[in-house]
Coordinates of C-alpha atoms and ligand atoms in Angstrom, one line a residue:
X27 CA 104.0 108.5 103.1
X28 CA 106.8 110.0 104.5
X29 CA 105.7 114.1 105.7
X30 CA 108.3 116.5 104.5
X31 CA 108.9 119.6 107.1
X32 CA 107.2 122.6 105.5
X33 CA 109.5 124.8 103.8
X34 CA 110.3 128.5 105.4
X35 CA 108.9 130.2 102.7
X36 CA 105.3 128.2 102.8
X37 CA 105.5 128.9 106.7
X38 CA 105.8 132.3 106.3
X39 CA 103.4 132.5 103.7
X40 CA 100.9 130.8 105.9
X41 CA 101.3 132.9 108.8
X42 CA 100.8 135.8 106.6
X43 CA 97.9 134.7 105.0
X44 CA 96.3 134.0 108.4
X45 CA 97.1 137.2 109.7
X46 CA 95.4 139.0 106.7
X47 CA 92.9 136.9 106.8
X48 CA 92.4 137.8 110.5
X49 CA 92.8 141.1 110.1
X50 CA 91.1 141.9 106.5
X51 CA 87.7 142.9 107.8
X52 CA 87.6 140.4 110.7
X53 CA 86.9 137.6 108.4
X54 CA 88.0 135.4 111.1
X55 CA 86.8 137.1 115.0
X56 CA 84.6 135.3 117.5
X57 CA 84.2 139.2 118.8
X58 CA 82.8 140.4 115.6
X59 CA 79.5 138.6 115.4
X60 CA 77.5 138.6 111.6
X61 CA 74.7 136.9 113.0
X62 CA 72.4 136.0 115.9
X63 CA 74.2 133.1 116.9
X64 CA 77.3 134.4 116.9
X65 CA 76.0 137.6 118.4
X66 CA 75.0 135.6 121.6
X67 CA 78.3 134.0 122.2
X68 CA 80.1 137.3 121.8
X69 CA 77.6 139.0 124.5
X70 CA 78.3 136.1 126.8
X71 CA 82.5 136.0 126.3
X72 CA 82.0 140.3 127.3
X73 CA 80.0 139.4 130.0
X74 CA 82.2 136.3 131.9
X75 CA 85.1 138.8 130.9
X76 CA 84.0 141.7 132.5
X77 CA 82.7 139.7 135.8
X78 CA 85.9 137.7 136.1
X79 CA 88.3 140.2 135.4
X80 CA 86.8 142.3 138.5
X81 CA 86.7 139.0 140.3
X82 CA 91.0 138.6 139.1
X83 CA 91.7 142.5 139.8
X84 CA 89.7 141.9 143.3
X85 CA 92.0 138.7 144.4
X86 CA 95.3 140.5 143.1
X87 CA 94.5 143.7 144.6
X88 CA 93.5 141.7 148.0
X89 CA 96.6 139.4 147.6
X90 CA 99.2 142.7 147.5
X91 CA 97.5 144.4 150.2
X92 CA 97.9 141.1 152.5
X93 CA 101.2 141.0 151.4
X94 CA 102.1 144.1 152.1
X95 CA 100.4 144.0 156.0
X96 CA 101.7 140.8 156.3
X97 CA 105.4 142.3 155.7
X98 CA 104.9 144.8 158.0
X99 CA 103.2 142.9 160.6
X100 CA 106.7 140.7 160.8
X101 CA 109.3 143.8 161.5
X102 CA 107.0 144.7 164.2
X103 CA 106.5 142.0 166.2
X104 CA 108.8 139.0 165.1
X105 CA 109.2 137.6 168.7
X106 CA 105.6 137.1 169.5
X107 CA 104.1 135.9 166.8
X108 CA 102.3 132.6 167.2
X109 CA 100.4 130.3 164.3
X110 CA 97.4 131.2 166.3
X111 CA 96.0 134.6 165.2
X112 CA 94.2 136.3 168.4
X113 CA 90.6 135.4 168.7
X114 CA 89.1 139.2 167.2
X115 CA 91.1 138.1 164.2
X116 CA 90.0 134.6 163.6
X117 CA 86.5 136.4 163.8
X118 CA 87.4 138.6 161.2
X119 CA 89.1 135.8 158.9
X120 CA 86.3 133.5 159.8
X121 CA 83.6 136.8 158.1
X122 CA 85.5 137.4 155.0
X123 CA 86.2 133.8 154.0
X124 CA 82.0 133.0 154.8
X125 CA 81.5 136.2 152.5
X126 CA 84.2 135.3 149.5
X127 CA 82.7 131.8 149.5
X128 CA 79.1 133.2 149.3
X129 CA 79.8 135.5 147.0
X130 CA 82.0 132.8 144.7
X131 CA 79.1 130.6 144.4
X132 CA 76.5 133.7 143.7
X133 CA 79.2 134.5 140.9
X134 CA 79.1 131.3 139.7
X135 CA 75.4 130.8 139.3
X136 CA 75.2 133.5 137.5
X137 CA 77.7 132.2 135.0
X138 CA 75.8 128.9 134.9
X139 CA 72.4 130.5 134.4
X140 CA 73.9 133.8 131.6
X141 CA 75.8 130.6 129.7
X142 CA 72.3 127.8 129.8
X143 CA 70.0 131.3 128.6
X144 CA 72.5 132.0 125.7
X145 CA 72.4 127.9 124.9
X146 CA 68.7 128.2 125.0
X147 CA 68.8 131.4 122.5
X148 CA 71.1 129.3 120.8
X149 CA 68.2 126.5 119.5
X150 CA 66.0 129.5 118.5
X151 CA 65.6 128.3 114.7
X152 CA 64.9 125.0 115.7
X153 CA 61.3 124.8 114.9
X154 CA 62.3 126.9 111.7
X155 CA 59.7 125.8 108.5
X156 CA 61.3 124.7 105.6
X157 CA 65.0 125.4 106.4
X158 CA 68.1 125.5 103.9
X159 CA 69.6 122.3 105.1
X160 CA 73.7 122.1 104.3
X161 CA 75.7 118.9 105.2
X162 CA 79.2 119.3 106.2
X163 CA 81.4 116.7 106.4
X164 CA 85.0 116.4 107.2
X165 CA 87.7 114.7 105.9
X166 CA 91.3 115.0 105.9
X167 CA 91.9 117.8 105.2
X168 CA 89.1 119.4 103.6
X169 CA 84.8 120.0 103.6
X170 CA 82.7 118.2 101.4
X171 CA 79.2 120.5 101.0
X172 CA 76.2 119.6 100.2
X173 CA 73.1 121.4 99.9
X174 CA 70.1 119.0 100.7
X175 CA 66.9 119.1 98.9
X176 CA 64.0 116.4 98.8
X177 CA 64.2 117.6 95.0
X178 CA 67.1 115.7 94.0
X179 CA 67.5 118.0 91.2
X180 CA 68.2 120.6 93.7
X181 CA 70.7 118.7 95.4
X182 CA 74.4 120.4 95.2
X183 CA 77.9 119.4 95.8
X184 CA 80.4 121.1 96.4
X185 CA 83.8 121.8 98.3
X186 CA 85.0 124.3 100.9
X187 CA 83.2 127.1 100.5
X188 CA 80.0 127.5 101.1
X189 CA 77.5 130.0 99.6
X190 CA 74.4 131.1 102.4
X191 CA 71.7 133.6 101.8
X192 CA 71.8 136.7 104.6
X193 CA 69.0 136.8 106.9
X194 CA 67.6 133.2 106.1
X195 CA 68.4 130.4 109.4
X196 CA 70.7 127.7 107.9
X197 CA 70.9 124.1 109.2
X198 CA 74.5 122.5 109.4
X199 CA 74.3 118.9 109.9
X200 CA 77.7 117.9 110.4
X201 CA 79.3 114.6 109.9
X202 CA 83.0 113.4 109.2
X203 CA 84.1 111.0 107.2
X204 CA 87.4 109.7 109.1
X205 CA 88.6 111.1 112.2
X206 CA 86.8 113.7 114.3
X207 CA 86.9 117.5 113.1
X208 CA 85.2 120.6 114.2
X209 CA 83.4 123.0 112.2
X210 CA 84.2 126.4 113.3
X211 CA 83.0 129.6 111.3
X212 CA 83.4 132.3 114.7
X213 CA 81.3 135.4 113.4
X214 CA 78.7 132.7 112.8
X215 CA 78.7 130.3 115.3
X216 CA 80.8 128.4 118.4
X217 CA 82.5 124.9 117.4
X218 CA 80.6 122.2 116.5
X219 CA 82.4 118.7 116.4
X220 CA 82.0 116.6 113.3
X221 CA 81.9 112.4 114.9
X222 CA 82.4 109.7 112.2
X223 CA 78.5 108.1 112.0
X224 CA 77.1 110.6 113.8
X225 CA 74.8 113.8 112.9
X226 CA 75.6 117.0 114.6
X227 CA 73.7 120.1 113.8
X228 CA 73.7 123.7 114.5
X229 CA 72.2 126.6 112.7
X230 CA 73.6 130.1 111.9
X231 CA 72.3 133.0 110.1
X232 CA 73.8 135.9 108.6
X233 CA 72.4 139.2 109.4
X234 CA 75.0 141.0 106.4
X235 CA 76.3 140.3 103.7
X236 CA 80.1 139.6 104.2
X237 CA 83.1 136.9 103.5
X238 CA 83.6 135.2 106.7
X239 CA 86.7 132.1 107.4
X240 CA 86.2 129.4 109.1
X241 CA 88.3 126.5 110.5
X242 CA 88.5 122.8 111.8
X243 CA 88.8 123.2 115.3
X244 CA 89.8 120.1 116.5
X245 CA 93.1 118.5 116.1
X246 CA 92.5 115.6 112.9
X247 CA 96.2 115.0 111.7
X248 CA 99.2 116.2 110.4
X249 CA 97.2 119.3 108.3
X250 CA 94.7 120.5 110.6
X251 CA 95.7 123.5 110.3
X252 CA 95.1 123.6 106.8
X253 CA 91.7 122.7 106.6
X254 CA 90.2 125.8 106.5
X255 CA 86.6 127.3 104.8
X256 CA 85.2 130.0 103.3
X257 CA 81.2 131.1 104.0
X258 CA 79.9 134.0 101.4
X259 CA 77.0 135.4 102.8
X260 CA 75.3 137.3 100.0
X261 CA 71.9 138.7 99.6
X262 CA 69.2 136.4 98.3
X263 CA 68.8 137.1 94.7
X264 CA 72.9 136.7 94.4
X265 CA 73.5 133.8 96.5
X266 CA 70.0 132.3 94.6
X267 CA 72.0 133.1 91.1
X268 CA 75.3 131.3 92.7
X269 CA 73.4 128.2 93.6
X270 CA 71.6 127.7 90.1
X271 CA 74.7 128.3 88.4
X272 CA 76.6 125.8 90.5
X273 CA 73.6 123.2 90.0
X274 CA 74.5 123.2 86.4
X275 CA 77.2 120.8 85.1
X276 CA 80.3 121.5 83.8
X277 CA 80.5 123.6 80.5
X278 CA 81.6 121.5 77.7
X279 CA 84.7 122.7 76.4
X280 CA 84.6 124.2 72.6
X281 CA 88.6 126.1 72.8
X282 CA 90.9 123.1 71.4
X283 CA 93.4 123.4 74.2
X284 CA 90.3 123.4 77.4
X285 CA 89.0 119.9 75.2
X286 CA 92.6 118.6 75.5
X287 CA 92.8 119.8 79.3
X288 CA 89.4 117.8 79.4
X289 CA 90.8 114.9 77.9
X290 CA 94.2 114.7 80.0
X291 CA 91.8 115.4 83.2
X292 CA 89.8 112.1 81.9
X293 CA 92.7 110.1 81.0
X294 CA 94.9 110.4 84.2
X295 CA 94.1 108.8 87.7
X296 CA 92.2 112.7 88.4
X297 CA 89.0 110.9 87.9
X298 CA 89.6 107.8 90.6
X299 CA 89.1 110.8 93.4
X300 CA 87.1 113.9 91.7
X301 CA 83.6 114.2 90.2
X302 CA 83.3 117.2 87.3
X303 CA 79.6 116.8 86.5
X304 CA 78.8 116.6 82.6
X305 CA 82.0 114.5 82.4
X306 CA 82.7 110.5 83.1
X307 CA 84.5 111.5 86.3
X308 CA 82.7 110.6 88.8
X309 CA 85.3 110.0 91.8
X310 CA 84.0 110.5 95.2
X311 CA 87.4 110.4 97.7
X312 CA 87.8 114.3 97.0
X313 CA 86.2 117.3 96.3
X314 CA 83.9 117.6 93.8
X315 CA 85.4 120.1 91.0
X316 CA 82.5 120.8 89.0
X317 CA 82.9 125.0 89.6
X318 CA 86.3 125.0 90.8
X319 CA 87.0 128.1 89.1
X320 CA 84.2 129.8 91.0
X321 CA 86.2 128.6 94.3
X322 CA 88.5 131.2 96.2
X323 CA 91.2 128.5 97.5
X324 CA 92.4 125.4 96.4
X325 CA 93.3 122.6 98.9
X326 CA 91.1 123.7 101.5
X327 CA 92.3 127.0 100.7
X328 CA 95.8 126.4 101.8
X329 CA 96.4 128.6 98.7
X330 CA 94.5 131.4 96.9
X331 CA 93.1 129.8 93.5
X332 CA 95.3 131.0 90.5
X333 CA 96.8 128.9 87.7
X334 CA 100.2 129.2 89.1
X335 CA 99.3 127.5 92.7
X336 CA 96.8 125.1 90.8
X337 CA 99.9 123.4 88.6
X338 CA 102.0 124.0 91.9
X339 CA 99.7 122.0 93.8
X340 CA 98.9 119.0 91.3
X341 CA 102.3 118.5 90.6
X342 CA 103.7 117.9 93.8
X343 CA 101.0 118.1 96.8
X344 CA 102.8 116.5 99.3
X345 CA 105.1 120.2 98.9
X346 CA 102.0 122.4 99.4
X347 CA 100.7 120.3 102.3
X348 CA 102.3 117.6 103.4
X349 CA 100.8 114.0 104.4
X350 CA 97.8 115.1 102.2
X351 CA 96.0 112.3 100.8
X352 CA 96.0 114.0 97.0
X353 CA 97.3 111.2 94.6
X354 CA 100.9 112.2 93.2
X355 CA 100.6 112.2 89.4
X356 CA 103.2 112.5 86.9
X357 CA 101.4 114.6 84.7
X358 CA 103.5 115.1 81.4
X359 CA 104.9 118.1 81.3
X360 CA 102.9 118.8 77.8
X361 CA 99.4 118.0 79.3
X362 CA 100.0 120.3 82.5
X363 CA 99.4 123.6 80.8
X364 CA 96.2 122.8 78.9
X365 CA 94.7 120.7 82.3
X366 CA 95.3 123.8 84.2
X367 CA 93.6 126.0 82.2
X368 CA 90.7 123.3 81.8
X369 CA 90.4 123.5 85.6
X370 CA 90.5 127.3 85.7
X371 CA 87.5 127.3 83.1
X372 CA 85.2 125.3 85.1
X373 CA 83.1 128.4 86.5
Ligands
CUA223 CU1 90.0 118.7 110.8 CU2 91.3 119.5 112.4

């Protein structure tokens, strides 16, 4: 499949989206922690920055001082200079180098210990009883999300948007379907690689409600930059209401246009990749669309979820996200509107 270069307008809107996402309420920021795990990482970051910043300033000041001093020396004694310093200078140099070496070792040791303490703290939830477990599987280029439960009736599949209850530790069990991806929601946790045929775990907890943006942090191919995920942290009752409604199969359409849209979806090749629970569509190679209409974004949040964007995405996915694996399906113009309305109605 040949990739077309991204159109300037798409590029500009993507950059704008990234900037706005970054600014609006710090939805994606490693220095605006929204939970204990990210808080530890943030503290460690500021600690490192303070110490290393001080070291940088001291080294630069010493270098500047040395340069100006040497300059004076050359002017004063241009002829008597030799490569060997006089004995008293030699002693002083030895002392300075010794002190600098000891200071370096001590500083590195302090950084090492603080890093280990942070790492140990990150594992504090590992003994949680009855944790919420969410399986996140990276695909080129979207996120498959499955809420695990010992009761199969309570297992929920969705994609590209994760809801979590505030104040409850959540275990993310990550893996990958194809290449190595990395799950990173900076406000909640550090990066964790998702590796094919391996499970990696991390714990997240949000201490206040919010909507946090995450993205893939490991180069995974052409559309690595368009692989983002929203994490919506909400109060427990609100989360439970969301969860219960997502567990339901898609509502059977009663409106004639929506009924037609459902038939369009089921008649085209959409069903080979997508599942809509409550219909015969049971494809497993693309995002579950059962409650697609409730999601904020489409194409792994490349675009906001709107009727117009959805139309553009279905008609020509390669112009929106070059190289992606969504099939380009020649949808009959008469079929497009009912299809769009049906997909948007999946609430
Ligand atoms: Cu997935 Cu980068």
